[in-house]
Coordinates of C-alpha atoms in Angstrom, one line a residue:
Chain O
M15 CA 8.2 5.4 23.2
K16 CA 9.4 7.9 21.0
T17 CA 7.6 7.8 17.6
T18 CA 8.1 9.6 14.4
V19 CA 5.3 10.2 11.9
I20 CA 6.2 10.8 8.5
G21 CA 3.5 13.0 6.5
L22 CA 1.5 15.2 8.9
G23 CA -1.8 15.3 7.2
L24 CA -5.3 13.9 8.1
I25 CA -4.2 10.5 8.8
G26 CA -0.6 11.2 9.9
G27 CA -1.6 14.1 12.0
S28 CA -4.7 12.4 14.0
F29 CA -2.7 9.3 14.4
A30 CA 0.2 11.6 16.2
L31 CA -2.7 13.1 18.2
S32 CA -3.9 10.0 19.3
L33 CA -0.6 8.4 20.3
K34 CA -0.4 11.3 22.7
D35 CA -3.9 11.0 24.0
K36 CA -3.9 7.6 24.6
G37 CA -0.3 7.9 26.5
L38 CA 1.0 5.5 23.8
S39 CA 4.0 7.5 23.0
D40 CA 5.5 10.2 25.5
H41 CA 7.5 12.0 22.6
V42 CA 6.3 12.1 18.9
M43 CA 8.4 13.8 16.0
G44 CA 7.4 14.9 12.6
I45 CA 8.6 14.8 9.1
E46 CA 6.4 17.1 6.6
R47 CA 7.8 17.5 3.1
S48 CA 5.6 20.9 3.2
E49 CA 7.7 24.1 5.2
A50 CA 4.0 25.3 6.2
G51 CA 2.6 22.1 6.8
A52 CA 5.2 21.3 9.4
R53 CA 5.0 24.8 10.7
R54 CA 1.0 24.4 11.2
A55 CA 1.6 21.1 12.7
L56 CA 3.7 22.2 15.5
E57 CA 1.4 25.1 16.1
L58 CA -1.3 22.7 16.5
G59 CA 0.4 20.6 19.1
L60 CA 0.1 17.4 16.9
V61 CA 4.1 16.9 17.2
D62 CA 6.2 17.9 19.6
E63 CA 9.0 18.8 17.3
I64 CA 9.9 18.6 13.5
V65 CA 13.2 16.5 12.7
D66 CA 15.1 15.2 9.7
M67 CA 15.2 11.5 8.7
D68 CA 18.6 11.0 10.4
T69 CA 17.0 11.9 13.8
A70 CA 13.8 10.0 13.1
L71 CA 16.1 6.9 12.6
G72 CA 18.5 7.5 15.6
Q73 CA 15.8 8.4 18.0
S74 CA 12.7 6.4 17.5
D75 CA 11.2 3.2 18.5
L76 CA 8.3 3.6 16.1
I77 CA 8.4 5.1 12.7
V78 CA 4.9 5.7 11.0
L79 CA 4.4 6.4 7.4
A80 CA 1.3 8.6 6.5
T81 CA 2.6 9.9 3.1
P82 CA 0.5 9.6 -0.1
V83 CA 0.6 5.7 -1.3
D84 CA 2.9 6.1 -4.0
T85 CA 5.8 7.4 -2.0
I86 CA 5.1 4.6 0.6
P87 CA 6.8 1.5 -0.9
T88 CA 10.7 3.0 -1.7
M89 CA 10.5 5.1 1.4
A90 CA 9.7 1.8 3.6
A91 CA 12.5 -0.2 1.8
K92 CA 15.1 2.9 2.5
I93 CA 14.1 3.1 5.9
L94 CA 14.4 -0.7 6.2
N95 CA 17.9 -0.5 4.8
R96 CA 19.1 1.5 7.9
I97 CA 16.7 0.7 10.5
R98 CA 18.0 -1.1 13.8
R99 CA 16.7 -4.5 15.0
D100 CA 14.6 -2.9 17.9
Q101 CA 13.0 -0.4 15.9
I102 CA 9.5 -0.8 14.0
V103 CA 8.2 0.9 10.8
M104 CA 4.5 0.9 10.2
D105 CA 2.5 2.3 7.1
M106 CA -0.9 3.6 7.1
G107 CA -1.6 3.8 3.2
S108 CA -4.9 2.4 1.5
I109 CA -3.3 0.2 -0.8
K110 CA -0.7 -2.5 -0.2
Q111 CA 0.3 -4.7 -2.8
E112 CA 3.2 -2.6 -4.1
L113 CA 4.6 -2.3 -0.8
C114 CA 4.4 -5.7 0.3
E115 CA 5.9 -6.6 -2.8
L116 CA 8.6 -4.3 -3.0
T117 CA 10.0 -5.3 0.6
M118 CA 9.3 -9.3 0.5
M119 CA 12.6 -10.2 0.6
H120 CA 14.4 -7.4 2.5
P121 CA 16.3 -8.9 5.4
N122 CA 14.6 -6.4 7.5
R123 CA 11.2 -7.1 6.4
G124 CA 10.1 -8.5 9.7
R125 CA 10.4 -4.8 11.2
L126 CA 7.9 -3.5 9.0
V127 CA 4.3 -3.9 9.7
A128 CA 1.8 -3.4 6.8
T129 CA -1.5 -1.6 8.1
H130 CA -4.6 0.1 6.7
P131 CA -6.8 1.7 9.1
M132 CA -10.4 2.1 7.5
W133 CA -10.8 5.6 9.1
G134 CA -10.7 9.1 7.0
T135 CA -12.6 12.3 6.4
E136 CA -12.9 14.6 3.4
N137 CA -10.5 17.2 4.8
S138 CA -6.8 17.3 4.4
G139 CA -3.6 19.1 5.7
P140 CA -2.7 19.5 9.4
D141 CA -5.7 21.4 10.0
A142 CA -8.1 18.3 9.2
A143 CA -6.2 16.2 12.0
V144 CA -8.8 15.4 14.8
H145 CA -8.9 13.7 18.4
G146 CA -10.4 10.7 18.6
G147 CA -10.3 9.6 15.0
F148 CA -9.6 5.8 14.1
A149 CA -12.0 4.5 17.0
G150 CA -14.5 1.9 16.3
R151 CA -13.1 1.6 12.7
T152 CA -11.7 -1.7 11.4
V153 CA -7.8 -1.7 10.6
V154 CA -6.1 -4.2 8.1
I155 CA -2.8 -5.5 8.8
C156 CA -1.3 -7.3 5.8
E157 CA 1.2 -10.4 5.6
R158 CA 1.3 -10.2 9.4
E159 CA 3.5 -13.7 9.0
R160 CA 6.3 -11.7 7.4
S161 CA 6.7 -9.0 10.5
D162 CA 8.5 -9.8 13.6
D163 CA 6.1 -10.8 16.3
D164 CA 7.1 -8.3 18.5
A165 CA 6.8 -5.6 15.7
A166 CA 3.2 -6.8 15.1
S167 CA 2.0 -7.1 18.7
A168 CA 3.2 -3.7 19.3
V169 CA 1.5 -2.2 16.2
E170 CA -1.7 -4.2 17.1
T171 CA -1.5 -3.1 20.8
I172 CA -1.8 0.4 19.4
Y173 CA -4.9 0.0 17.2
R174 CA -6.6 -2.0 20.0
T175 CA -5.9 0.9 22.5
L176 CA -7.2 3.2 19.8
G177 CA -10.5 1.1 19.6
M178 CA -10.0 -0.4 16.3
P179 CA -10.9 -4.2 15.5
I180 CA -8.4 -5.7 13.3
R181 CA -8.4 -8.0 10.4
Y182 CA -5.7 -9.9 8.8
M183 CA -5.4 -10.4 4.8
S184 CA -3.0 -10.8 2.2
A185 CA -2.0 -7.5 0.2
E186 CA -4.1 -8.7 -2.7
E187 CA -7.0 -9.4 -0.7
Q188 CA -6.7 -6.0 0.9
D189 CA -6.6 -4.1 -2.2
T190 CA -9.3 -6.1 -3.9
H191 CA -11.8 -5.5 -1.1
C192 CA -10.9 -1.6 -0.7
A193 CA -11.5 -1.1 -4.1
Y194 CA -15.2 -2.3 -3.7
V195 CA -15.7 -0.6 -0.5
S196 CA -13.6 2.4 -0.6
H197 CA -11.9 3.5 -3.7
I198 CA -15.0 3.2 -5.7
S199 CA -17.1 5.5 -3.5
H200 CA -14.7 8.2 -4.1
I201 CA -14.5 7.7 -7.8
T202 CA -18.3 7.8 -8.0
S203 CA -18.7 11.0 -5.8
F204 CA -15.8 13.0 -7.9
A205 CA -18.0 12.1 -10.8
L206 CA -21.1 13.2 -9.4
A207 CA -19.8 16.5 -8.3
L208 CA -18.4 16.8 -12.2
T209 CA -21.7 16.0 -13.4
V210 CA -23.7 18.5 -11.2
L211 CA -21.2 21.2 -11.8
E212 CA -21.1 20.4 -15.4
K213 CA -25.2 20.4 -15.7
E214 CA -26.2 23.0 -13.0
R215 CA -24.9 26.1 -14.5
E216 CA -26.6 27.9 -11.8
E217 CA -24.5 27.2 -8.6
E218 CA -26.9 29.3 -6.5
H219 CA -29.2 26.3 -7.3
I220 CA -27.0 23.8 -6.2
F221 CA -26.4 25.6 -2.8
D222 CA -29.9 25.9 -2.2
L223 CA -31.2 22.6 -3.3
A224 CA -28.9 20.5 -1.9
G225 CA -30.5 18.3 0.5
G226 CA -28.8 16.0 2.8
G227 CA -29.0 13.5 0.2
F228 CA -26.7 15.0 -2.2
E229 CA -24.4 16.3 0.5
S230 CA -23.9 12.9 1.9
T231 CA -23.3 11.6 -1.4
V232 CA -21.0 14.2 -3.0
R233 CA -18.9 15.0 0.3
L234 CA -16.0 12.5 -0.6
A235 CA -15.8 14.7 -4.0
K236 CA -13.8 17.0 -1.5
S237 CA -11.4 14.7 -0.6
L238 CA -7.7 15.7 -1.4
P239 CA -6.6 14.9 -5.1
Q240 CA -3.0 14.3 -4.5
T241 CA -4.1 11.6 -1.9
W242 CA -6.6 9.7 -4.0
A243 CA -5.0 10.0 -7.7
P244 CA -2.0 7.5 -6.3
I245 CA -4.3 5.3 -4.8
F246 CA -6.8 4.9 -8.1
L247 CA -3.4 4.3 -10.2
G248 CA -1.9 2.1 -7.6
N249 CA -4.9 0.0 -7.2
K250 CA -5.6 0.2 -11.1
Y251 CA -6.7 -3.4 -12.2
N252 CA -9.1 -3.6 -9.4
V253 CA -10.8 -0.4 -9.4
L254 CA -11.2 -0.4 -13.4
D255 CA -13.0 -4.0 -12.5
V256 CA -15.5 -2.4 -10.2
L257 CA -15.7 0.8 -12.0
R258 CA -16.8 -1.2 -15.2
E259 CA -19.4 -3.0 -13.1
H260 CA -20.8 0.4 -11.4
I261 CA -21.1 1.7 -14.9
H262 CA -22.9 -1.3 -16.2
Q263 CA -25.4 -1.2 -12.8
L264 CA -26.0 2.3 -14.0
Q265 CA -26.8 1.6 -17.7
I266 CA -28.9 -1.4 -16.5
L267 CA -30.9 1.5 -14.0
R268 CA -31.0 3.7 -17.2
R269 CA -32.4 1.4 -19.5
M270 CA -35.0 0.6 -17.1
I271 CA -36.0 4.2 -16.8
E272 CA -36.1 4.6 -20.6
R273 CA -38.2 1.8 -21.0
D274 CA -40.8 2.9 -17.8
D275 CA -39.9 -0.6 -16.5
R276 CA -41.3 0.1 -13.0
D277 CA -41.2 -3.6 -12.1
G278 CA -37.5 -4.0 -13.0
L279 CA -36.6 -0.4 -11.3
L280 CA -38.2 -1.8 -8.0
E281 CA -36.8 -5.1 -8.2
S282 CA -33.2 -3.6 -8.4
M283 CA -33.7 -1.2 -6.0
H284 CA -35.0 -3.9 -3.2
R285 CA -31.9 -6.0 -4.0
A286 CA -30.0 -2.8 -3.3
N287 CA -31.6 -2.0 -0.1
K288 CA -29.9 -5.2 1.3
I289 CA -27.2 -3.0 2.0
R290 CA -28.9 -1.8 5.0
D291 CA -28.8 -5.5 6.6
I292 CA -25.2 -5.4 5.9
L293 CA -24.3 -2.2 7.2
E294 CA -26.6 -2.3 10.3
Chain K
M7 CA -56.3 25.1 12.3
K8 CA -57.4 21.6 11.5
T9 CA -55.2 19.6 9.2
T10 CA -55.5 16.2 7.5
V11 CA -52.2 14.7 6.2
I12 CA -52.9 12.1 3.5
G13 CA -49.8 9.5 3.6
L14 CA -48.1 9.2 7.1
G15 CA -44.7 8.0 6.1
L16 CA -41.4 9.6 6.6
I17 CA -42.5 12.9 5.0
G18 CA -46.3 13.1 6.1
G19 CA -45.4 11.8 9.2
S20 CA -42.5 14.1 10.2
F21 CA -44.6 17.1 8.9
A22 CA -47.7 15.9 11.3
L23 CA -45.4 16.1 14.1
S24 CA -43.8 19.4 13.3
L25 CA -47.4 21.1 12.9
K26 CA -48.0 19.8 16.4
D27 CA -44.9 20.7 17.9
K28 CA -45.0 24.5 16.6
G29 CA -48.6 24.8 17.3
L30 CA -49.5 25.1 13.9
S31 CA -52.3 22.7 14.2
D32 CA -54.5 22.0 16.9
H33 CA -55.9 18.9 15.4
V34 CA -54.3 17.0 13.0
M35 CA -56.0 14.1 11.2
G36 CA -54.5 11.2 8.8
I37 CA -55.2 9.0 6.0
E38 CA -53.1 6.1 5.4
R39 CA -53.8 3.4 2.8
S40 CA -51.9 0.8 4.8
E41 CA -54.0 -0.4 7.9
A42 CA -50.8 -1.5 9.7
G43 CA -49.2 2.1 8.8
A44 CA -52.5 3.7 10.1
R45 CA -52.3 1.9 13.3
R46 CA -48.5 2.8 14.0
A47 CA -49.3 6.4 13.2
L48 CA -51.6 6.3 15.8
E49 CA -49.5 4.7 18.3
L50 CA -46.8 6.6 17.4
G51 CA -48.8 10.1 18.0
L52 CA -48.1 11.2 14.6
V53 CA -51.9 12.2 14.0
D54 CA -54.9 12.6 16.5
E55 CA -57.1 10.3 14.4
I56 CA -57.6 8.1 11.2
V57 CA -60.2 9.4 9.0
D58 CA -61.6 8.6 5.7
M59 CA -61.7 11.1 2.7
D60 CA -65.2 12.7 3.3
T61 CA -64.3 13.8 6.8
A62 CA -60.8 15.0 5.7
L63 CA -62.9 17.1 3.1
G64 CA -65.6 18.2 5.5
Q65 CA -63.4 19.1 8.6
S66 CA -60.4 20.2 7.4
D67 CA -58.5 23.7 6.9
L68 CA -55.4 22.1 5.2
I69 CA -55.1 19.1 3.4
V70 CA -51.4 17.8 2.7
L71 CA -50.2 15.5 0.2
A72 CA -47.6 13.4 1.0
T73 CA -48.2 10.0 -0.6
P74 CA -45.7 8.5 -3.3
V75 CA -45.3 10.9 -6.7
D76 CA -47.4 9.1 -9.0
T77 CA -50.5 9.1 -7.2
I78 CA -50.3 13.0 -6.5
P79 CA -51.7 14.5 -9.7
T80 CA -54.7 12.8 -9.6
M81 CA -55.7 13.0 -6.1
A82 CA -55.1 16.7 -5.9
A83 CA -57.4 17.3 -9.1
K84 CA -60.3 15.0 -7.3
I85 CA -59.7 16.9 -4.1
L86 CA -60.0 20.2 -5.8
N87 CA -63.2 19.3 -7.4
R88 CA -65.0 19.1 -4.1
I89 CA -63.1 21.6 -2.1
R90 CA -64.6 25.0 -0.4
R91 CA -63.0 28.1 -1.1
D92 CA -62.0 28.6 2.5
Q93 CA -59.8 25.2 2.4
I94 CA -56.2 24.7 1.1
V95 CA -54.4 21.6 -0.2
M96 CA -50.9 21.5 -0.4
D97 CA -48.4 18.6 -1.7
M98 CA -45.2 17.9 -0.8
G99 CA -43.8 15.7 -3.7
S100 CA -40.3 15.8 -5.4
I101 CA -41.6 16.4 -8.7
K102 CA -43.8 18.9 -10.1
Q103 CA -44.6 19.1 -13.8
E104 CA -47.5 16.3 -13.9
L105 CA -49.1 18.1 -11.1
C106 CA -49.0 21.6 -12.4
E107 CA -49.9 20.3 -15.7
L108 CA -52.9 18.5 -14.7
T109 CA -54.3 21.3 -12.4
M110 CA -53.6 24.2 -14.5
M111 CA -57.1 24.7 -15.5
H112 CA -58.8 23.8 -12.7
P113 CA -61.4 26.5 -11.6
N114 CA -60.2 25.4 -7.7
R115 CA -56.2 25.6 -9.0
G116 CA -55.8 28.8 -6.9
R117 CA -56.6 26.6 -3.4
L118 CA -53.7 24.3 -4.4
V119 CA -49.9 25.2 -3.3
A120 CA -47.6 22.8 -5.2
T121 CA -44.5 22.4 -2.7
H122 CA -41.2 20.4 -2.4
P123 CA -39.5 20.5 0.7
M124 CA -36.0 19.2 0.3
W125 CA -35.7 17.2 3.3
G126 CA -35.6 13.3 3.7
T127 CA -33.8 10.6 5.1
E128 CA -32.7 7.4 3.9
N129 CA -36.0 5.5 6.1
S130 CA -39.3 5.3 5.4
G131 CA -42.8 4.7 7.0
P132 CA -44.5 6.1 10.2
D133 CA -41.5 4.9 12.3
A134 CA -39.2 7.3 10.1
A135 CA -41.2 10.0 11.0
V136 CA -39.2 12.8 13.4
H137 CA -39.5 15.6 15.0
G138 CA -37.5 18.9 14.1
G139 CA -37.2 17.5 10.2
F140 CA -37.3 19.9 7.5
A141 CA -35.6 22.7 9.9
G142 CA -32.8 24.6 7.9
R143 CA -33.6 23.3 4.6
T144 CA -35.0 25.1 1.4
V145 CA -38.8 24.6 0.1
V146 CA -39.5 25.1 -3.5
I147 CA -42.8 26.5 -4.1
C148 CA -43.9 26.3 -7.9
E149 CA -46.2 28.4 -9.7
R150 CA -47.0 30.5 -6.7
E151 CA -48.7 33.0 -9.1
R152 CA -51.3 30.1 -9.8
S153 CA -52.4 30.1 -6.1
D154 CA -54.7 32.4 -4.5
D155 CA -52.5 34.6 -2.2
D156 CA -54.4 33.5 1.2
A157 CA -53.4 30.2 0.4
A158 CA -49.8 30.4 -0.6
S159 CA -49.5 32.8 2.2
A160 CA -51.0 30.5 4.9
V161 CA -48.4 27.4 3.6
E162 CA -45.4 29.9 3.3
T163 CA -46.3 31.2 7.2
I164 CA -45.8 27.1 8.0
Y165 CA -42.6 26.7 6.0
R166 CA -40.9 29.7 7.8
T167 CA -42.1 28.8 11.0
L168 CA -40.4 25.5 10.7
G169 CA -37.2 27.5 9.9
M170 CA -37.1 26.6 5.7
P171 CA -36.0 29.4 3.0
I172 CA -38.3 29.4 0.5
R173 CA -37.5 29.5 -3.3
Y174 CA -39.8 30.1 -6.2
M175 CA -39.6 28.0 -9.4
S176 CA -41.5 26.9 -12.3
A177 CA -42.6 23.1 -12.3
E178 CA -40.1 22.8 -14.9
E179 CA -37.2 24.5 -13.3
Q180 CA -37.7 22.6 -10.4
D181 CA -37.9 19.5 -12.0
T182 CA -34.7 19.9 -13.7
H183 CA -32.8 21.1 -10.8
C184 CA -33.9 18.6 -8.4
A185 CA -32.6 15.8 -11.3
Y186 CA -29.1 17.4 -10.6
V187 CA -29.0 17.6 -7.0
S188 CA -31.3 14.8 -5.7
H189 CA -32.7 12.2 -8.1
I190 CA -29.4 11.6 -9.7
S191 CA -27.7 11.1 -6.0
H192 CA -30.4 8.5 -5.3
I193 CA -29.5 6.5 -8.7
T194 CA -25.9 6.7 -8.4
S195 CA -26.2 5.5 -4.6
F196 CA -28.6 2.3 -5.6
A197 CA -26.2 1.7 -8.6
L198 CA -23.1 1.6 -6.1
A199 CA -25.0 -0.6 -3.6
L200 CA -25.7 -3.1 -6.2
T201 CA -21.9 -3.0 -7.7
V202 CA -20.8 -3.8 -4.3
L203 CA -23.2 -6.5 -3.7
E204 CA -22.6 -8.0 -7.1
K205 CA -18.8 -7.8 -6.9
E206 CA -18.3 -8.6 -3.1
R207 CA -19.6 -12.1 -2.3
E208 CA -18.1 -12.2 1.1
E209 CA -20.6 -9.6 2.7
E210 CA -18.8 -9.8 6.1
H211 CA -15.9 -8.0 4.4
I212 CA -18.5 -5.1 3.3
F213 CA -19.4 -4.9 7.0
D214 CA -15.9 -4.9 8.1
L215 CA -14.3 -2.8 5.8
A216 CA -17.2 -0.3 5.3
G217 CA -15.5 3.2 6.1
G218 CA -17.5 6.2 6.9
G219 CA -17.1 7.1 3.1
F220 CA -18.9 4.2 1.8
E221 CA -21.3 4.5 4.4
S222 CA -22.2 8.1 3.3
T223 CA -21.9 7.1 0.0
V224 CA -24.4 4.3 -0.4
R225 CA -26.5 5.7 2.4
L226 CA -29.6 6.8 0.1
A227 CA -29.3 3.1 -1.7
K228 CA -31.5 2.2 1.8
S229 CA -34.5 4.2 0.5
L230 CA -37.6 3.1 -0.3
P231 CA -38.1 1.8 -3.9
Q232 CA -42.0 2.6 -4.0
T233 CA -41.3 6.3 -3.2
W234 CA -38.2 6.7 -5.7
A235 CA -39.4 4.6 -8.9
P236 CA -42.4 7.0 -9.6
I237 CA -39.9 10.1 -9.2
F238 CA -37.4 8.6 -11.4
L239 CA -40.2 7.7 -13.7
G240 CA -42.0 11.0 -13.6
N241 CA -38.9 12.8 -13.8
K242 CA -37.5 10.6 -16.9
Y243 CA -36.0 12.9 -19.2
N244 CA -34.1 15.1 -17.0
V245 CA -33.3 12.1 -14.9
L246 CA -31.7 10.3 -18.4
D247 CA -30.2 13.8 -19.0
V248 CA -28.3 13.8 -15.9
L249 CA -27.7 10.0 -16.0
R250 CA -26.1 10.3 -19.4
E251 CA -23.7 13.0 -18.0
H252 CA -23.0 11.1 -14.9
I253 CA -21.8 8.0 -16.9
H254 CA -19.9 10.1 -19.2
Q255 CA -17.6 11.5 -16.3
L256 CA -17.5 8.1 -14.7
Q257 CA -15.9 6.7 -18.5
I258 CA -13.6 9.8 -18.4
L259 CA -12.1 9.0 -15.1
R260 CA -12.2 5.3 -16.0
R261 CA -10.2 6.2 -19.2
M262 CA -7.6 8.3 -17.5
I263 CA -7.1 5.3 -14.8
E264 CA -6.6 3.1 -17.9
R265 CA -4.2 5.3 -19.2
D266 CA -2.1 6.5 -16.1
D267 CA -3.0 10.0 -16.9
R268 CA -2.3 11.3 -13.3
D269 CA -2.2 14.9 -14.5
G270 CA -5.7 14.5 -15.9
L271 CA -7.2 12.9 -12.9
L272 CA -5.7 15.6 -10.6
E273 CA -7.2 18.2 -12.7
S274 CA -10.6 16.5 -12.9
M275 CA -10.8 16.0 -9.0
H276 CA -9.8 19.6 -8.5
R277 CA -12.5 20.7 -10.7
A278 CA -14.8 18.2 -8.6
N279 CA -13.3 19.9 -5.3
K280 CA -15.2 23.0 -6.2
I281 CA -18.4 21.3 -4.9
R282 CA -16.8 22.4 -1.2
D283 CA -17.1 26.1 -2.1
I284 CA -20.4 26.0 -3.5
L285 CA -21.9 23.6 -0.5
E286 CA -20.1 25.7 2.5

C-alpha cells in the first residue's frame, strides 16, 4: 500500500513511522507546509519522500490528514472532489463535527473515514514523532455508516494492527466526550502554568520545588498553541460548557477552604477519588 | 543509629525503607495510629518493630514525624518537652509556618529540624511505600538557624545520602512557594476529576477515551483526602491567593474562547509554554 501523510508533526510523523514499522505501507510519502519541517521529516526517516498534492492524489492508496483541526474539513472536501473510487482518505483530528457536516452530502463521502486516535504527547513537530505511539490507546471512528465498508475496514485493520481498541460514535458524541476527557485537561494545564508564572516571579523556585505532582499537572501546558487553539475554538460550545463546570468546582473548593469546611473538603475529595476506580 | 518513624504511610514508610536501604539506620521503629496500618507496615518490612511513644523517646537517636500536617506542630512540641539533648526530631510535613511558630521559643527548639522533602505519589498508606523514593528531588529545610548545628548536619547528611538537593528557606517562603508549585496542582486536579465525574455520566466513556493527557492531569485527584485537607486549610491564605489567580486565568481563557479570540489564545498559550524552559 502506498500512503501519503499530510502534516508531519507529532501525530502524522508517528503514524508514518507506525505504518512502516508494522509493514502496513511499503511506501510512505509526505506533504508538509513548512520547508524546514519537510526537510527534517526526511532526515528523520519519517517518510520516504516529500511530494506535492498532485503526486499524492495520483499515487496514494491512502491519504492521511494530520494537520491542525481547522484545516481538515476544507482539505478533506477538496481531496474528495478529486479522489478515485479505489482510494481512501482518513483524518486524525481531535474534533469531528465540522468535518462530518461539511462532507456529509459529498458524493465521495464514502471514501472518507473520520477518526480520532486518543494518543499524543506534549511535544510537537517532526522531532516529536516516535516509534510505537498509539499502541494500547482507544481510537474513535465517527459516522462509520457514511464510510464505504471497504474504506472503513482498511482503516480499522490499520488501527487494530497498531493495537488500538476502536469505539464508534456520532461526531456530536465524540466532540462532547473529548471536551470532558481531553480538551479541558489541556486548558486547565495551560491556566495552571500561567498562574504559576504569574504568581511565582522567582523562576528558580519553580524549578527547584516542582515535584512530580506539579510536573504531571502542568505537562500539557508545553503543548503546541497552533494545535490546540483550533481545537478549543472548533469545539467551542462543549469546551465552554465543561470549563464553566470546572470553574464552578474550583469555586466550591475555594469557598470550603475559606470557611475552614474540613468535612466538605474531605467529602469532595473522596468523591474525586472515584476517578481512580474508573481509570484503573 | 536507631530511628523511630511516626506515621507509616507513603512518606514515613518510604523514608523508613530508604534509611535501611542506604544503611543510615540499623534499627527502625515505627509508631502508627491505625492498628491495621501498623500490622501491614511490619508485614511489608517497613520497620523492624512497632513501639509506643515511651519506647521511641527512650531508645531513638532520631524521631521522624510523618503524620498529617495538622498533627505535627503539637506533637513536635510535646516531643521536644521530653527529648534528651543528644536526640533529634525532624518532620516531613508539607507546610511549616504553624510548626515553626509553635516551637519557636521552646528551649529544645535546637533539637528540631523542620524539613519538607518534595516527593510523593498519589498513593497512600503502608502499601504505597516504595524503595528509592525521594531520590533526585529537592528538600526544603526551614529556619535552619534555629536548629542546633549537629542536628541539622545529621539530617542534611541523611537527605544528601538519599540524593536530594537541599534548599534553605523561612517557613513563610516555603509555604508560599509550595502553594504555587504543589498545593494548587492538587486542588486543580481534584476539581478536574469532580468536573468530569459531574459532566460525564457515562463512566465507560471516561475509561475508554481518557488519553495520557487526562490521566496525568487528573492523577493527583487520587490522593488521600486526609492528607490534603489539612494542607489546604493549614496553608489557607497562600492557597486562596493562588486559587484566585488560577480561576482568573481560566476565566480569561474562557472569555477568549467565547469571543473566538484566536490571537489572544495563541499568545496566552505561548506564554504558558515557557514552563517547558523552566522545568527542563
